[in-house]
Amino acid sequence: MKKKAIAVLLCVLALTVLGGFTVGGSGLREYYAGLLERGIITEAEYEKLEAYGFELPESGKKPLDDFSIGEISTANEDVVER
């Protein structure tokens, strides 16, 4: 009986500690605010992230609407088509 009580107490303690780490989602807000302050993301991108609750949607591989990913450019613009 004593071993079961200790095991249950340890499980509850472990779940409490893990729950504390997952509840603090405000870290994402500060992270993206820092990116905005450094000019890495634009105000429009920040607002879009804010609309999503600072979490990418399930389709994280797809860009958000109007979210600038970057441009692909060629090194040599004088390429002749064959």
mmCIF file of C-alpha atoms in Angstrom:
data_model
loop_
_atom_site.group_PDB
_atom_site.id
_atom_site.type_symbol
_atom_site.label_atom_id
_atom_site.label_comp_id
_atom_site.label_asym_id
_atom_site.label_seq_id
_atom_site.Cartn_x
_atom_site.Cartn_y
_atom_site.Cartn_z
ATOM 1 C CA MET A 1 0.000 0.000 0.000
ATOM 2 C CA LYS A 2 2.823 2.372 0.857
ATOM 3 C CA LYS A 3 4.635 1.639 -2.427
ATOM 4 C CA LYS A 4 1.464 2.331 -4.414
ATOM 5 C CA ALA A 5 0.946 5.653 -2.648
ATOM 6 C CA ILE A 6 4.531 6.693 -3.370
ATOM 7 C CA ALA A 7 4.187 5.631 -7.023
ATOM 8 C CA VAL A 8 0.956 7.608 -7.401
ATOM 9 C CA LEU A 9 2.509 10.634 -5.708
ATOM 10 C CA LEU A 10 5.526 10.515 -8.038
ATOM 11 C CA CYS A 11 3.258 10.224 -11.097
ATOM 12 C CA VAL A 12 1.206 13.215 -9.977
ATOM 13 C CA LEU A 13 4.373 15.196 -9.323
ATOM 14 C CA ALA A 14 5.764 14.313 -12.773
ATOM 15 C CA LEU A 15 2.511 15.308 -14.493
ATOM 16 C CA THR A 16 2.438 18.580 -12.584
ATOM 17 C CA VAL A 17 5.983 19.427 -13.656
ATOM 18 C CA LEU A 18 5.292 18.514 -17.290
ATOM 19 C CA GLY A 19 2.040 20.480 -17.240
ATOM 20 C CA GLY A 20 3.878 23.551 -15.994
ATOM 21 C CA PHE A 21 6.176 23.462 -18.995
ATOM 22 C CA THR A 22 3.361 23.150 -21.528
ATOM 23 C CA VAL A 23 1.092 25.833 -20.054
ATOM 24 C CA GLY A 24 3.546 28.725 -20.483
ATOM 25 C CA GLY A 25 2.843 29.482 -24.145
ATOM 26 C CA SER A 26 3.587 33.184 -23.808
ATOM 27 C CA GLY A 27 7.214 32.490 -24.711
ATOM 28 C CA LEU A 28 6.276 32.392 -28.373
ATOM 29 C CA ARG A 29 4.892 35.917 -28.192
ATOM 30 C CA GLU A 30 8.185 37.227 -26.814
ATOM 31 C CA TYR A 31 10.173 35.203 -29.344
ATOM 32 C CA TYR A 32 8.311 36.637 -32.340
ATOM 33 C CA ALA A 33 8.292 40.132 -30.798
ATOM 34 C CA GLY A 34 12.081 39.884 -30.628
ATOM 35 C CA LEU A 35 12.217 38.865 -34.283
ATOM 36 C CA LEU A 36 10.020 41.845 -35.140
ATOM 37 C CA GLU A 37 12.238 44.246 -33.180
ATOM 38 C CA ARG A 38 15.351 42.967 -34.964
ATOM 39 C CA GLY A 39 13.663 43.362 -38.342
ATOM 40 C CA ILE A 40 13.700 39.658 -39.178
ATOM 41 C CA ILE A 41 9.934 39.567 -39.676
ATOM 42 C CA THR A 42 7.624 42.359 -40.786
ATOM 43 C CA GLU A 43 4.681 43.872 -38.942
ATOM 44 C CA ALA A 44 2.284 42.089 -41.325
ATOM 45 C CA GLU A 45 3.945 38.744 -40.607
ATOM 46 C CA TYR A 46 3.760 39.405 -36.866
ATOM 47 C CA GLU A 47 0.065 40.251 -37.117
ATOM 48 C CA LYS A 48 -0.568 37.055 -39.084
ATOM 49 C CA LEU A 49 1.231 35.010 -36.417
ATOM 50 C CA GLU A 50 -0.774 36.804 -33.758
ATOM 51 C CA ALA A 51 -3.976 35.825 -35.563
ATOM 52 C CA TYR A 52 -2.865 32.187 -35.401
ATOM 53 C CA GLY A 53 -2.086 32.481 -31.684
ATOM 54 C CA PHE A 54 1.669 32.488 -32.387
ATOM 55 C CA GLU A 55 1.512 28.863 -33.473
ATOM 56 C CA LEU A 56 1.747 27.643 -37.024
ATOM 57 C CA PRO A 57 -1.308 25.778 -38.259
ATOM 58 C CA GLU A 58 -1.234 21.998 -38.646
ATOM 59 C CA SER A 59 -0.097 22.445 -42.222
ATOM 60 C CA GLY A 60 3.114 24.044 -41.002
ATOM 61 C CA LYS A 61 4.858 23.110 -44.209
ATOM 62 C CA LYS A 62 2.585 25.454 -46.119
ATOM 63 C CA PRO A 63 3.156 29.196 -45.751
ATOM 64 C CA LEU A 64 0.579 31.322 -43.989
ATOM 65 C CA ASP A 65 -1.577 33.580 -46.135
ATOM 66 C CA ASP A 66 0.462 36.609 -47.248
ATOM 67 C CA PHE A 67 3.451 35.339 -45.250
ATOM 68 C CA SER A 68 6.664 36.220 -47.035
ATOM 69 C CA ILE A 69 8.977 33.240 -47.222
ATOM 70 C CA GLY A 70 11.597 34.805 -49.448
ATOM 71 C CA GLU A 71 12.357 35.051 -53.106
ATOM 72 C CA ILE A 72 14.186 32.567 -55.246
ATOM 73 C CA SER A 73 16.560 34.281 -57.586
ATOM 74 C CA THR A 74 19.025 33.031 -60.112
ATOM 75 C CA ALA A 75 22.684 33.886 -59.903
ATOM 76 C CA ASN A 76 22.899 34.551 -63.606
ATOM 77 C CA GLU A 77 20.007 36.510 -65.089
ATOM 78 C CA ASP A 78 21.496 36.365 -68.578
ATOM 79 C CA VAL A 79 20.686 32.685 -69.036
ATOM 80 C CA VAL A 80 19.785 31.954 -72.631
ATOM 81 C CA GLU A 81 16.907 29.544 -73.195
ATOM 82 C CA ARG A 82 17.721 26.663 -75.499
#
